[in-house]
Tab-separated table of C-alpha atoms in Angstrom:
chain	number	residue	atom	x	y	z
U	1	UNK	CA	-13.006	2.879	-5.409
U	2	UNK	CA	-11.816	-0.509	-4.155
U	3	UNK	CA	-15.261	-1.461	-2.853
U	4	UNK	CA	-16.828	-0.368	-6.151
U	5	UNK	CA	-14.367	-2.497	-8.130
U	6	UNK	CA	-12.883	0.514	-9.926
U	7	UNK	CA	-9.361	-0.376	-8.798
U	8	UNK	CA	-7.604	-3.475	-7.500
U	9	UNK	CA	-5.062	-3.267	-4.731
U	10	UNK	CA	-1.942	-5.389	-4.742
U	11	UNK	CA	-0.832	-6.478	-1.299
U	12	UNK	CA	1.226	-8.929	0.635
U	13	UNK	CA	0.996	-10.133	4.219
U	14	UNK	CA	3.081	-7.183	5.488
U	15	UNK	CA	0.704	-4.663	3.939
U	16	UNK	CA	-2.388	-6.409	5.277
U	17	UNK	CA	-0.824	-6.468	8.744
U	18	UNK	CA	-0.093	-2.735	8.472
U	19	UNK	CA	-3.672	-1.990	7.359
U	20	UNK	CA	-5.029	-4.126	10.211
U	21	UNK	CA	-2.943	-2.168	12.729
U	22	UNK	CA	-3.828	1.253	11.272
U	23	UNK	CA	-7.549	0.522	11.021
U	24	UNK	CA	-7.582	-0.459	14.712
U	25	UNK	CA	-6.179	2.876	15.901
U	26	UNK	CA	-8.689	4.394	18.331
U	27	UNK	CA	-8.205	7.938	17.004
U	28	UNK	CA	-9.651	6.857	13.635
U	29	UNK	CA	-12.893	5.706	15.265
U	30	UNK	CA	-13.401	2.794	12.871
U	31	UNK	CA	-15.609	0.078	14.313
U	32	UNK	CA	-13.928	-3.374	14.363
U	33	UNK	CA	-16.645	-4.823	12.101
U	34	UNK	CA	-16.028	-2.087	9.543
U	35	UNK	CA	-12.273	-2.736	9.716
U	36	UNK	CA	-12.833	-6.444	9.071
U	37	UNK	CA	-15.106	-5.638	6.140
U	38	UNK	CA	-12.522	-3.296	4.605
U	39	UNK	CA	-9.799	-5.915	4.915
U	40	UNK	CA	-12.067	-8.611	3.462
U	41	UNK	CA	-12.717	-6.483	0.374
U	42	UNK	CA	-9.014	-5.773	-0.082
U	43	UNK	CA	-8.130	-9.460	0.225
U	44	UNK	CA	-11.033	-10.711	-1.884
U	45	UNK	CA	-10.902	-8.145	-4.689
U	46	UNK	CA	-7.205	-7.310	-4.647
U	47	UNK	CA	-4.414	-9.671	-5.428
U	48	UNK	CA	-1.661	-11.204	-3.350
U	49	UNK	CA	1.802	-10.267	-4.581
U	50	UNK	CA	5.021	-12.142	-3.953
U	51	UNK	CA	7.526	-9.307	-4.096
U	52	UNK	CA	11.270	-9.626	-3.957
U	53	UNK	CA	13.075	-7.642	-1.307
U	54	UNK	CA	14.682	-4.643	-2.977
U	55	UNK	CA	17.927	-3.021	-1.936
U	56	UNK	CA	16.494	0.461	-1.797
U	57	UNK	CA	16.890	3.088	0.887
U	58	UNK	CA	13.687	4.850	1.786
U	59	UNK	CA	13.362	7.612	4.390
U	60	UNK	CA	10.968	5.343	6.304
U	61	UNK	CA	11.937	1.655	6.082
U	62	UNK	CA	8.340	0.717	7.007
U	63	UNK	CA	7.337	1.902	3.516
U	64	UNK	CA	9.425	-0.807	1.828
U	65	UNK	CA	6.553	-3.337	1.524
U	66	UNK	CA	4.453	-0.867	-0.455
U	67	UNK	CA	7.363	-0.034	-2.740
U	68	UNK	CA	8.323	-3.680	-3.237
U	69	UNK	CA	4.757	-4.760	-4.031
U	70	UNK	CA	4.265	-1.879	-6.486
U	71	UNK	CA	7.529	-2.736	-8.259
U	72	UNK	CA	6.820	-6.464	-8.357
U	73	UNK	CA	3.389	-6.165	-9.973
U	74	UNK	CA	4.325	-3.232	-12.194
U	75	UNK	CA	1.489	-1.264	-10.608
U	76	UNK	CA	-0.079	1.634	-12.467
U	77	UNK	CA	0.855	3.736	-9.442
U	78	UNK	CA	1.751	3.650	-5.791
U	79	UNK	CA	-0.754	6.104	-4.313
U	80	UNK	CA	0.310	7.767	-1.075
U	81	UNK	CA	0.053	10.931	0.921
U	82	UNK	CA	3.750	10.539	1.734
U	83	UNK	CA	5.367	11.397	-1.590
U	84	UNK	CA	8.593	12.427	0.115
U	85	UNK	CA	8.968	8.863	1.469
U	86	UNK	CA	9.695	7.593	-2.047
U	87	UNK	CA	12.805	9.208	-3.570
U	88	UNK	CA	12.402	9.848	-7.316
U	89	UNK	CA	15.728	8.222	-8.202
U	90	UNK	CA	14.757	4.947	-6.480
U	91	UNK	CA	11.329	5.025	-8.098
U	92	UNK	CA	12.728	5.547	-11.597
U	93	UNK	CA	15.265	2.759	-11.106
U	94	UNK	CA	12.544	0.281	-10.134
U	95	UNK	CA	9.794	1.549	-12.451
U	96	UNK	CA	7.486	2.726	-9.678
U	97	UNK	CA	5.263	5.722	-10.364
U	98	UNK	CA	4.288	7.455	-7.109
U	99	UNK	CA	1.238	9.727	-7.022
U	100	UNK	CA	-0.706	11.599	-4.394
U	101	UNK	CA	-4.366	10.584	-4.058
U	102	UNK	CA	-5.438	13.833	-5.769
U	103	UNK	CA	-3.040	13.309	-8.670
U	104	UNK	CA	-4.233	9.732	-9.095
U	105	UNK	CA	-7.874	10.773	-9.168
U	106	UNK	CA	-7.256	13.448	-11.756
């Protein structure tokens, strides 16, 4: 959907670094050229956010960049397979709607 221009991803340097690390994981079998192309599309067609650090406790502190970017740009949704990593009370307080990929697509 990103490559087709149907959606735009908001990101910051922390998120791009995370994507770079994940895409390089051998178990995913993604060729380095393909990883670079994916990141180029995200950077070119998405938009760089400048989020504020939020005083929010998440089960996994590594998820904070995604939450902070979503809140800062008033994203339509934060789409994740880890719904339980984003407590509903924190999401409501910061106006972040969290959806699974299937829920977002429907």
